[in-house]
């Protein structure tokens, strides 16, 4: 809605809110009601932003599936590159031969 690339993962305040909700759920009905009311207000604000974005032509009428698939592929490639196998130690790998201490007989 703000013209930036879509978020793939929550960050900042959104991430903090979700993690706090998961790790420290409301302890009372009043706390739950406050969270619910806050969520309703945020939803209303986002709905208004969506209506404005549609009216201004900032959002296309239909999704370009090819562009979306290409973007998603690029995200996954970047993610895979950052989570690839760890690099070997700075001194390199050293291969050694071990000698069995077990008796063969």
PDB file of C-alpha atoms in Angstrom, residues 27-97:
ATOM      1  CA  UNK A  27      -3.822 -12.864  31.036  1.00  0.00           C
ATOM      2  CA  UNK A  28      -7.272 -11.398  31.414  1.00  0.00           C
ATOM      3  CA  UNK A  29     -10.367 -10.672  29.401  1.00  0.00           C
ATOM      4  CA  UNK A  30      -9.678  -6.942  29.679  1.00  0.00           C
ATOM      5  CA  UNK A  31      -6.183  -7.377  28.236  1.00  0.00           C
ATOM      6  CA  UNK A  32      -7.581  -9.509  25.406  1.00  0.00           C
ATOM      7  CA  UNK A  33     -10.284  -6.917  24.688  1.00  0.00           C
ATOM      8  CA  UNK A  34      -7.668  -4.119  24.473  1.00  0.00           C
ATOM      9  CA  UNK A  35      -5.628  -6.162  21.997  1.00  0.00           C
ATOM     10  CA  UNK A  36      -8.739  -6.982  19.990  1.00  0.00           C
ATOM     11  CA  UNK A  37      -9.843  -3.339  19.892  1.00  0.00           C
ATOM     12  CA  UNK A  38      -6.348  -2.298  18.797  1.00  0.00           C
ATOM     13  CA  UNK A  39      -6.398  -4.894  16.032  1.00  0.00           C
ATOM     14  CA  UNK A  40      -9.826  -3.714  14.860  1.00  0.00           C
ATOM     15  CA  UNK A  41      -8.576  -0.114  14.737  1.00  0.00           C
ATOM     16  CA  UNK A  42      -5.462  -1.122  12.776  1.00  0.00           C
ATOM     17  CA  UNK A  43      -7.629  -3.153  10.378  1.00  0.00           C
ATOM     18  CA  UNK A  44      -9.940  -0.174   9.825  1.00  0.00           C
ATOM     19  CA  UNK A  45      -6.944   2.056   9.101  1.00  0.00           C
ATOM     20  CA  UNK A  46      -5.471  -0.438   6.632  1.00  0.00           C
ATOM     21  CA  UNK A  47      -8.868  -0.855   4.943  1.00  0.00           C
ATOM     22  CA  UNK A  48      -9.029   2.900   4.464  1.00  0.00           C
ATOM     23  CA  UNK A  49      -5.493   2.933   3.023  1.00  0.00           C
ATOM     24  CA  UNK A  50      -6.430   0.111   0.655  1.00  0.00           C
ATOM     25  CA  UNK A  51      -9.524   1.994  -0.520  1.00  0.00           C
ATOM     26  CA  UNK A  52      -7.420   5.119  -1.127  1.00  0.00           C
ATOM     27  CA  UNK A  53      -4.749   3.121  -3.000  1.00  0.00           C
ATOM     28  CA  UNK A  54      -7.362   1.516  -5.236  1.00  0.00           C
ATOM     29  CA  UNK A  55      -9.050   4.848  -5.932  1.00  0.00           C
ATOM     30  CA  UNK A  56      -5.755   6.533  -6.841  1.00  0.00           C
ATOM     31  CA  UNK A  57      -4.779   3.722  -9.213  1.00  0.00           C
ATOM     32  CA  UNK A  58      -1.723   2.831  -7.114  1.00  0.00           C
ATOM     33  CA  UNK A  59      -2.712  -0.840  -7.219  1.00  0.00           C
ATOM     34  CA  UNK A  60      -3.327  -2.734 -10.450  1.00  0.00           C
ATOM     35  CA  UNK A  61      -6.764  -4.205 -10.997  1.00  0.00           C
ATOM     36  CA  UNK A  62      -5.215  -7.659 -11.423  1.00  0.00           C
ATOM     37  CA  UNK A  63      -2.009  -9.249 -10.240  1.00  0.00           C
ATOM     38  CA  UNK A  64       0.720  -9.839 -12.811  1.00  0.00           C
ATOM     39  CA  UNK A  65       1.241 -13.522 -11.985  1.00  0.00           C
ATOM     40  CA  UNK A  66       4.477 -13.752 -13.977  1.00  0.00           C
ATOM     41  CA  UNK A  67       6.034 -10.774 -12.215  1.00  0.00           C
ATOM     42  CA  UNK A  68       4.896 -12.108  -8.853  1.00  0.00           C
ATOM     43  CA  UNK A  69       6.356 -15.553  -9.540  1.00  0.00           C
ATOM     44  CA  UNK A  70       9.666 -14.028 -10.682  1.00  0.00           C
ATOM     45  CA  UNK A  71       9.831 -11.849  -7.584  1.00  0.00           C
ATOM     46  CA  UNK A  72       9.049 -14.794  -5.286  1.00  0.00           C
ATOM     47  CA  UNK A  73      11.710 -16.883  -7.023  1.00  0.00           C
ATOM     48  CA  UNK A  74      14.295 -14.120  -6.512  1.00  0.00           C
ATOM     49  CA  UNK A  75      13.389 -13.920  -2.814  1.00  0.00           C
ATOM     50  CA  UNK A  76      13.819 -17.675  -2.402  1.00  0.00           C
ATOM     51  CA  UNK A  77      17.145 -17.660  -4.269  1.00  0.00           C
ATOM     52  CA  UNK A  78      18.469 -14.884  -2.000  1.00  0.00           C
ATOM     53  CA  UNK A  79      17.198 -16.725   1.066  1.00  0.00           C
ATOM     54  CA  UNK A  80      18.812 -19.989  -0.041  1.00  0.00           C
ATOM     55  CA  UNK A  81      22.101 -18.192  -0.655  1.00  0.00           C
ATOM     56  CA  UNK A  82      22.147 -16.808   2.877  1.00  0.00           C
ATOM     57  CA  UNK A  83      21.209 -20.128   4.485  1.00  0.00           C
ATOM     58  CA  UNK A  84      23.560 -22.309   2.431  1.00  0.00           C
ATOM     59  CA  UNK A  85      26.003 -24.689   4.054  1.00  0.00           C
ATOM     60  CA  UNK A  86      28.402 -22.944   6.438  1.00  0.00           C
ATOM     61  CA  UNK A  87      31.844 -21.982   5.160  1.00  0.00           C
ATOM     62  CA  UNK A  88      34.780 -24.171   6.130  1.00  0.00           C
ATOM     63  CA  UNK A  89      36.981 -22.980   9.005  1.00  0.00           C
ATOM     64  CA  UNK A  90      39.481 -20.212   8.250  1.00  0.00           C
ATOM     65  CA  UNK A  91      42.420 -22.640   8.244  1.00  0.00           C
ATOM     66  CA  UNK A  92      40.632 -24.982   5.879  1.00  0.00           C
ATOM     67  CA  UNK A  93      39.560 -28.549   6.448  1.00  0.00           C
ATOM     68  CA  UNK A  94      42.148 -31.082   7.598  1.00  0.00           C
ATOM     69  CA  UNK A  95      41.634 -34.706   6.736  1.00  0.00           C
ATOM     70  CA  UNK A  96      43.049 -37.205   9.202  1.00  0.00           C
ATOM     71  CA  UNK A  97      43.061 -40.966   9.358  1.00  0.00           C
TER      72      UNK A  97
END
